[in-house]
Short mmCIF file of C-alpha atoms in Angstrom, two decimals:
data_model
loop_
_atom_site.label_atom_id
_atom_site.label_comp_id
_atom_site.label_asym_id
_atom_site.label_seq_id
_atom_site.Cartn_x
_atom_site.Cartn_y
_atom_site.Cartn_z
CA MET A 1 -2.41 16.21 2.72
CA ARG A 2 -4.40 19.14 1.32
CA GLU A 3 -1.33 20.55 -0.49
CA TYR A 4 -0.37 17.17 -1.95
CA LEU A 5 -3.81 16.54 -3.40
CA ALA A 6 -4.12 20.11 -4.64
CA ASN A 7 -0.92 19.64 -6.66
CA LYS A 8 -2.25 16.33 -7.96
CA ASN A 9 -5.52 17.98 -8.95
CA SER A 10 -3.73 20.73 -10.89
CA HIS A 11 -2.04 18.03 -12.94
CA ILE A 12 -5.39 16.39 -13.67
CA GLN A 13 -6.99 19.69 -14.63
CA SER A 14 -4.16 20.44 -17.05
CA SER A 15 -4.56 17.02 -18.63
CA LYS A 16 -8.27 17.73 -19.15
CA ASN A 17 -7.42 20.83 -21.15
CA HIS A 18 -4.71 19.21 -23.23
CA ASN A 19 -5.90 17.98 -26.62
CA LEU A 20 -4.42 14.66 -27.70
CA ASP A 21 -4.67 13.31 -31.23
CA SER A 22 -4.72 9.61 -31.96
CA LYS A 23 -1.03 9.56 -32.85
CA THR A 24 0.19 11.18 -29.66
CA THR A 25 1.54 9.22 -26.72
CA THR A 26 2.90 10.61 -23.50
CA THR A 27 5.67 9.03 -21.48
CA PHE A 28 6.16 10.07 -17.88
CA GLU A 29 9.69 9.69 -16.53
CA PRO A 30 11.02 10.77 -13.16
CA LYS A 31 13.10 13.93 -13.13
CA ASN A 32 16.83 13.26 -13.17
CA SER A 33 16.16 9.73 -14.38
CA LYS A 34 19.71 9.66 -15.76
CA ASN A 35 20.87 9.71 -12.13
CA HIS A 36 18.66 6.82 -11.07
CA SER A 37 21.50 4.31 -11.07
CA SER A 38 23.70 6.46 -8.86
CA ASN A 39 20.80 7.28 -6.52
CA SER A 40 20.07 3.59 -6.02
CA ASN A 41 23.56 3.21 -4.57
CA LEU A 42 23.11 6.19 -2.25
CA TYR A 43 23.86 4.27 0.92
CA SER A 44 26.27 1.62 -0.31
CA LYS A 45 28.64 4.21 -1.89
CA ASN A 46 28.47 6.72 0.93
CA PRO A 47 31.81 6.71 2.83
CA ASN A 48 29.88 7.43 6.03
CA PHE A 49 27.52 4.52 5.48
CA LYS A 50 28.60 2.64 8.61
CA GLU A 51 27.78 5.68 10.70
CA GLN A 52 24.26 6.06 9.25
CA ASN A 53 21.30 5.18 11.39
CA ILE A 54 19.74 1.74 11.40
CA GLU A 55 16.55 2.98 9.68
CA SER A 56 18.53 4.11 6.62
CA LYS A 57 20.33 0.80 6.44
CA ILE A 58 17.08 -1.18 6.69
CA LEU A 59 15.55 0.96 3.92
CA SER A 60 18.56 0.39 1.70
CA ALA A 61 18.51 -3.36 2.40
CA ALA A 62 14.82 -3.53 1.49
CA HIS A 63 15.55 -1.69 -1.77
CA PHE A 64 18.28 -4.16 -2.78
CA TYR A 65 16.25 -7.21 -1.68
CA ALA A 66 13.31 -6.07 -3.85
CA SER A 67 15.70 -5.47 -6.76
CA LYS A 68 17.05 -8.98 -6.38
CA TRP A 69 13.52 -10.42 -6.29
CA GLU A 70 12.69 -8.63 -9.54
CA PHE A 71 15.97 -9.61 -11.17
CA ASP A 72 15.55 -13.28 -10.24
CA ILE A 73 12.35 -13.38 -12.31
CA ILE A 74 14.19 -12.01 -15.35
CA TYR A 75 17.18 -14.28 -14.77
CA HIS A 76 14.98 -17.37 -14.54
CA PHE A 77 13.62 -16.83 -18.05
CA ASN A 78 16.66 -15.18 -19.69
CA PRO A 79 19.86 -16.51 -18.07
CA LYS A 80 21.80 -16.33 -21.34
CA LEU A 81 21.22 -12.64 -22.04
CA TYR A 82 24.30 -10.44 -22.34
CA ASP A 83 26.02 -9.59 -19.03
CA MET A 84 23.40 -11.44 -16.97
CA GLU A 85 25.96 -13.30 -14.86
CA ASN A 86 27.84 -10.09 -14.09
CA ILE A 87 24.62 -8.31 -13.05
CA LYS A 88 23.70 -11.28 -10.87
CA ARG A 89 27.07 -11.17 -9.10
CA ILE A 90 26.72 -7.44 -8.44
CA ILE A 91 23.19 -7.77 -7.02
CA ASP A 92 24.15 -10.76 -4.88
CA ALA A 93 27.15 -8.84 -3.51
CA GLN A 94 24.96 -5.83 -2.71
CA ASN A 95 22.57 -8.02 -0.72
CA GLU A 96 25.39 -9.83 1.08
CA SER A 97 26.60 -6.48 2.46
CA PHE A 98 23.44 -6.35 4.58
CA TYR A 99 23.74 -9.79 6.19
CA ASP A 100 24.53 -8.15 9.50
CA LEU A 101 20.82 -7.21 9.65
CA GLU A 102 18.91 -10.01 11.33
CA GLY A 103 15.90 -9.75 9.04
CA MET A 104 18.00 -9.80 5.87
CA LYS A 105 19.98 -12.80 7.08
CA ASN A 106 16.79 -14.69 7.96
CA ALA A 107 15.24 -13.90 4.57
CA ILE A 108 18.19 -15.61 2.90
CA LEU A 109 18.48 -18.53 5.32
CA TYR A 110 14.84 -19.56 5.78
CA SER A 111 12.72 -20.63 2.81
CA ASP A 112 9.42 -20.06 4.65
CA LEU A 113 10.19 -16.39 5.18
CA ARG A 114 11.47 -16.05 1.61
CA GLU A 115 8.31 -17.56 0.17
CA VAL A 116 6.06 -15.30 2.27
CA LEU A 117 7.96 -12.22 1.08
CA GLY A 118 7.55 -13.48 -2.47
CA MET A 119 3.80 -13.85 -1.94
CA PHE A 120 3.59 -10.26 -0.70
CA ALA A 121 5.49 -9.07 -3.78
CA GLU A 122 3.07 -10.86 -6.10
CA LEU A 123 0.46 -8.22 -5.26
CA ARG A 124 2.29 -5.93 -7.67
CA PHE A 125 0.98 -8.17 -10.48
CA GLN A 126 -2.66 -8.09 -9.33
CA LYS A 127 -4.51 -5.33 -11.12
CA ARG A 128 -7.15 -3.12 -9.56
CA TRP A 129 -10.47 -2.81 -11.43
CA SER A 130 -9.35 -5.87 -13.39
CA GLN A 131 -12.46 -5.90 -15.61
CA THR A 132 -12.42 -2.15 -16.29
CA PRO A 133 -9.77 -0.57 -18.57
CA ARG A 134 -8.10 2.44 -16.92
CA ILE A 135 -5.18 4.81 -17.40
CA PRO A 136 -2.90 4.39 -15.59
CA GLN A 137 -3.38 0.82 -14.46
CA THR A 138 -2.75 0.29 -10.76
CA SER A 139 -1.82 -2.78 -8.77
CA VAL A 140 -3.16 -3.97 -5.43
CA LEU A 141 0.30 -3.33 -3.97
CA GLY A 142 0.29 0.27 -5.24
CA HIS A 143 -3.24 0.80 -3.92
CA MET A 144 -2.20 -0.39 -0.45
CA LEU A 145 0.71 2.08 -0.44
CA ILE A 146 -1.59 4.99 -1.41
CA VAL A 147 -3.99 4.07 1.40
CA ALA A 148 -1.09 3.85 3.86
CA ILE A 149 0.34 7.24 2.90
CA SER A 150 -3.08 8.92 2.88
CA ALA A 151 -3.90 7.49 6.31
CA PHE A 152 -0.57 8.61 7.73
CA LEU A 153 -0.88 12.18 6.38
CA LEU A 154 -4.45 12.53 7.64
CA SER A 155 -3.34 11.17 11.01
CA CYS A 156 -0.77 13.95 11.20
CA ASP A 157 -3.51 16.50 10.40
CA LEU A 158 -5.63 14.99 13.18
CA ASN A 159 -2.76 15.28 15.70
CA VAL A 160 -3.12 11.70 16.92
CA CYS A 161 -0.54 9.88 19.02
CA GLU A 162 2.53 8.35 17.41
CA GLN A 163 1.30 4.76 17.76
CA MET A 164 -1.98 5.58 16.03
CA ARG A 165 -0.11 7.20 13.14
CA LEU A 166 2.05 4.09 12.78
CA ASN A 167 -0.95 1.76 13.02
CA HIS A 168 -2.77 3.74 10.34
CA PHE A 169 0.23 3.51 8.02
CA PHE A 170 0.77 -0.21 8.52
CA GLY A 171 -2.97 -0.89 8.62
CA GLY A 172 -3.25 0.75 5.20
CA LEU A 173 -0.16 -1.08 3.96
CA PHE A 174 -1.52 -4.52 4.91
CA HIS A 175 -5.30 -4.04 4.62
CA ASP A 176 -5.61 -5.98 1.33
CA LEU A 177 -2.92 -8.54 2.12
CA PRO A 178 -5.37 -11.49 2.13
CA GLU A 179 -5.99 -10.79 -1.57
CA VAL A 180 -2.68 -12.47 -2.33
CA LEU A 181 -4.63 -15.67 -1.56
CA THR A 182 -8.20 -14.86 -2.64
CA ARG A 183 -7.42 -12.32 -5.42
CA ASP A 184 -9.25 -9.04 -5.91
CA ILE A 185 -12.99 -9.61 -5.50
CA ILE A 186 -14.75 -6.37 -6.38
CA SER A 187 -17.16 -4.81 -3.89
CA PRO A 188 -20.34 -5.13 -6.05
CA ILE A 189 -19.88 -8.92 -6.09
CA LYS A 190 -19.35 -9.03 -2.32
CA ARG A 191 -22.56 -7.03 -1.82
CA SER A 192 -24.59 -8.94 -4.40
CA VAL A 193 -25.36 -11.89 -2.11
CA LYS A 194 -26.31 -11.42 1.52
CA GLY A 195 -23.65 -12.89 3.81
CA LEU A 196 -21.11 -13.42 1.03
CA ASP A 197 -18.73 -10.83 2.42
CA GLY A 198 -18.66 -12.64 5.78
CA ILE A 199 -17.97 -15.97 4.07
CA ILE A 200 -15.09 -14.43 2.12
CA LYS A 201 -13.69 -12.92 5.34
CA GLY A 202 -13.78 -16.33 6.99
CA ILE A 203 -11.94 -17.93 4.08
CA GLU A 204 -9.36 -15.13 4.07
CA LYS A 205 -8.71 -15.55 7.80
CA GLU A 206 -8.31 -19.31 7.50
CA GLU A 207 -6.00 -19.06 4.50
CA MET A 208 -3.94 -16.30 6.10
CA GLU A 209 -3.35 -18.41 9.20
CA SER A 210 -2.40 -21.59 7.35
CA LYS A 211 -0.38 -20.19 4.44
CA ILE A 212 1.19 -16.98 5.75
CA LEU A 213 1.02 -16.30 9.49
CA SER A 214 1.97 -19.83 10.55
CA ARG A 215 5.23 -19.45 8.62
CA LEU A 216 6.29 -16.23 10.32
CA PRO A 217 7.81 -15.59 13.75
CA GLU A 218 5.03 -15.04 16.26
CA PHE A 219 5.93 -11.41 17.02
CA ILE A 220 5.60 -10.56 13.29
CA ALA A 221 2.47 -12.68 12.80
CA ARG A 222 0.81 -10.98 15.77
CA ASP A 223 1.28 -7.52 14.29
CA ILE A 224 0.17 -8.51 10.77
CA ARG A 225 -2.88 -10.21 12.23
CA PHE A 226 -3.74 -7.00 14.10
CA TRP A 227 -3.34 -4.85 10.97
CA SER A 228 -5.06 -7.13 8.45
CA GLU A 229 -7.99 -8.65 10.38
CA ASN A 230 -11.08 -6.46 10.85
CA GLU A 231 -9.08 -3.89 8.91
CA PHE A 232 -11.83 -1.26 8.91
CA ALA A 233 -12.94 -1.70 12.52
CA ASN A 234 -12.16 0.88 15.20
CA ARG A 235 -10.00 -1.02 17.66
CA VAL A 236 -7.69 -0.77 20.63
CA ILE A 237 -5.66 -3.21 22.71
CA LEU A 238 -6.71 -3.45 26.35
CA GLY A 239 -4.44 -5.78 28.25
CA ASP A 240 -4.04 -8.81 25.99
CA CYS A 241 -7.39 -8.34 24.22
CA VAL A 242 -8.26 -6.51 21.01
CA ARG A 243 -11.54 -4.60 21.29
CA CYS A 244 -13.30 -3.83 18.02
CA ASP A 245 -16.49 -2.26 19.40
CA ILE A 246 -15.13 1.24 19.93
CA GLU A 247 -16.82 4.34 18.56
CA SER A 248 -14.55 6.59 16.49
CA SER A 249 -15.22 9.50 18.86
CA GLU A 250 -13.85 7.38 21.73
CA ILE A 251 -10.75 6.50 19.73
CA PHE A 252 -9.77 10.17 19.64
CA SER A 253 -11.07 11.32 23.01
CA ARG A 254 -10.36 8.37 25.30
CA TYR A 255 -7.83 6.05 23.66
CA ASN A 256 -5.53 8.49 21.87
CA GLU A 257 -2.51 7.18 23.78
CA ASN A 258 0.36 4.97 22.62
CA GLU A 259 -0.36 2.34 25.27
CA TYR A 260 -3.71 1.42 23.67
CA ARG A 261 -2.29 0.99 20.13
CA PRO A 262 -5.47 2.61 18.72
CA VAL A 263 -6.69 2.27 15.13
CA CYS A 264 -9.44 4.39 13.60
CA GLY A 265 -10.87 1.92 11.10
CA GLU A 266 -13.26 4.61 9.89
CA LEU A 267 -10.26 6.65 8.72
CA LEU A 268 -8.73 3.64 6.93
CA LYS A 269 -12.05 2.93 5.22
CA PHE A 270 -12.22 6.53 4.06
CA CYS A 271 -8.67 6.32 2.65
CA ASP A 272 -9.50 3.05 0.90
CA LYS A 273 -12.51 4.63 -0.82
CA LEU A 274 -10.55 7.82 -1.52
CA SER A 275 -7.93 5.76 -3.35
CA ALA A 276 -10.60 4.00 -5.44
CA PHE A 277 -12.21 7.37 -6.20
CA LEU A 278 -8.88 8.85 -7.36
CA GLU A 279 -8.16 5.80 -9.52
CA ALA A 280 -11.46 6.32 -11.33
CA ARG A 281 -11.28 10.11 -11.62
CA ILE A 282 -7.66 10.14 -12.87
CA SER A 283 -8.53 7.67 -15.61
CA ILE A 284 -11.57 9.77 -16.62
CA ALA A 285 -9.38 12.89 -16.69
CA HIS A 286 -6.91 11.12 -18.97
CA GLY A 287 -9.71 10.36 -21.44
CA LEU A 288 -10.43 6.70 -20.68
CA SER A 289 -13.88 6.43 -19.13
CA SER A 290 -16.61 3.84 -18.77
CA PRO A 291 -20.01 3.53 -17.07
CA ASP A 292 -18.35 1.61 -14.22
CA LEU A 293 -15.80 4.36 -13.59
CA LEU A 294 -18.39 7.13 -13.79
CA SER A 295 -20.96 5.43 -11.57
CA GLY A 296 -18.32 4.14 -9.14
CA SER A 297 -16.70 7.52 -8.63
CA LEU A 298 -20.07 9.26 -8.33
CA GLU A 299 -21.29 6.74 -5.75
CA ILE A 300 -18.16 7.20 -3.63
CA TYR A 301 -18.40 10.98 -3.97
CA GLU A 302 -22.00 11.03 -2.73
CA GLN A 303 -21.05 8.83 0.23
CA LEU A 304 -18.04 10.86 1.34
CA LYS A 305 -18.43 14.47 0.13
CA ASP A 306 -19.62 15.66 3.57
CA LYS A 307 -17.51 13.24 5.60
CA LYS A 308 -15.99 14.46 8.85
CA ILE A 309 -13.61 12.55 11.11
CA ASN A 310 -13.15 13.89 14.64
CA GLY A 311 -14.59 17.19 13.48
CA MET A 312 -12.18 17.56 10.55
CA ASP A 313 -13.68 17.94 7.07
CA VAL A 314 -12.10 15.21 4.96
CA GLY A 315 -14.84 15.24 2.31
CA PHE A 316 -13.25 18.29 0.70
CA LEU A 317 -10.53 15.99 -0.66
CA LEU A 318 -13.03 14.44 -3.06
CA LYS A 319 -14.55 17.76 -4.06
CA GLU A 320 -11.17 18.83 -5.42
CA PHE A 321 -11.46 16.18 -8.16
CA MET A 322 -15.08 16.56 -9.30
#
């Protein structure tokens, strides 16, 4: 985690020292972008594909399903564009090759599951800091991924049990899921009226149950409910009950075992604020600033600069970017 953010910081520092005139634009492209098409077919063209493990096949299926979801939007509005029908046949054939996976087959067969997946994907169109111009813009979906990765890497540094690492990743990945229904309500608004945050939480829970969780198989709904409700609470599962009144010190000392399915909500909250801090500081470093970005990043920095979790100094991560 330290090495990853140090490399990120060196990029920001170099951008601070790079003078840009008004006519200059910079385009960032992945290395070896010319090979992107061939890389996307990594699994489907591999002669040993059938012998690959199930995780690789699921990952490949998810990649092609997401590609089809994106293409269907384009196809809906531009069905007459050149070669559209041929591209559609290729993408459909790629997805059909994964019908032996139960989840892929169900996503095609059942409209409820398809619609829920589509709702999740819509978070890529919801912008963070929607009233504040930033470079680069980030989506709620991208923010959730950053929180998930940060939480997982810090969990590895903390040497927690495997189940806690997984819960931190998925907890980060789903922590803003209710925003697909309520949209992104910024924290200052939630704090502006006493009790408003609790009211919003109640609405989110009700909407999640009626519009998302009720349309999913119970074993999936149960996990998503665990990861998305009380997302920043320290919690464990004791028997059939979820306890959310656990001190973070107890999470690491007493419940750091797979059987308890522990979650350190304090860690997820830190990663959530870290992501917001980085979004603000990266935009400032790229030359697009505002009072909201400056005050927001400074407020988060003051809150977290001396933060420790289970004795580990995590506040240093923010100091690298000030």
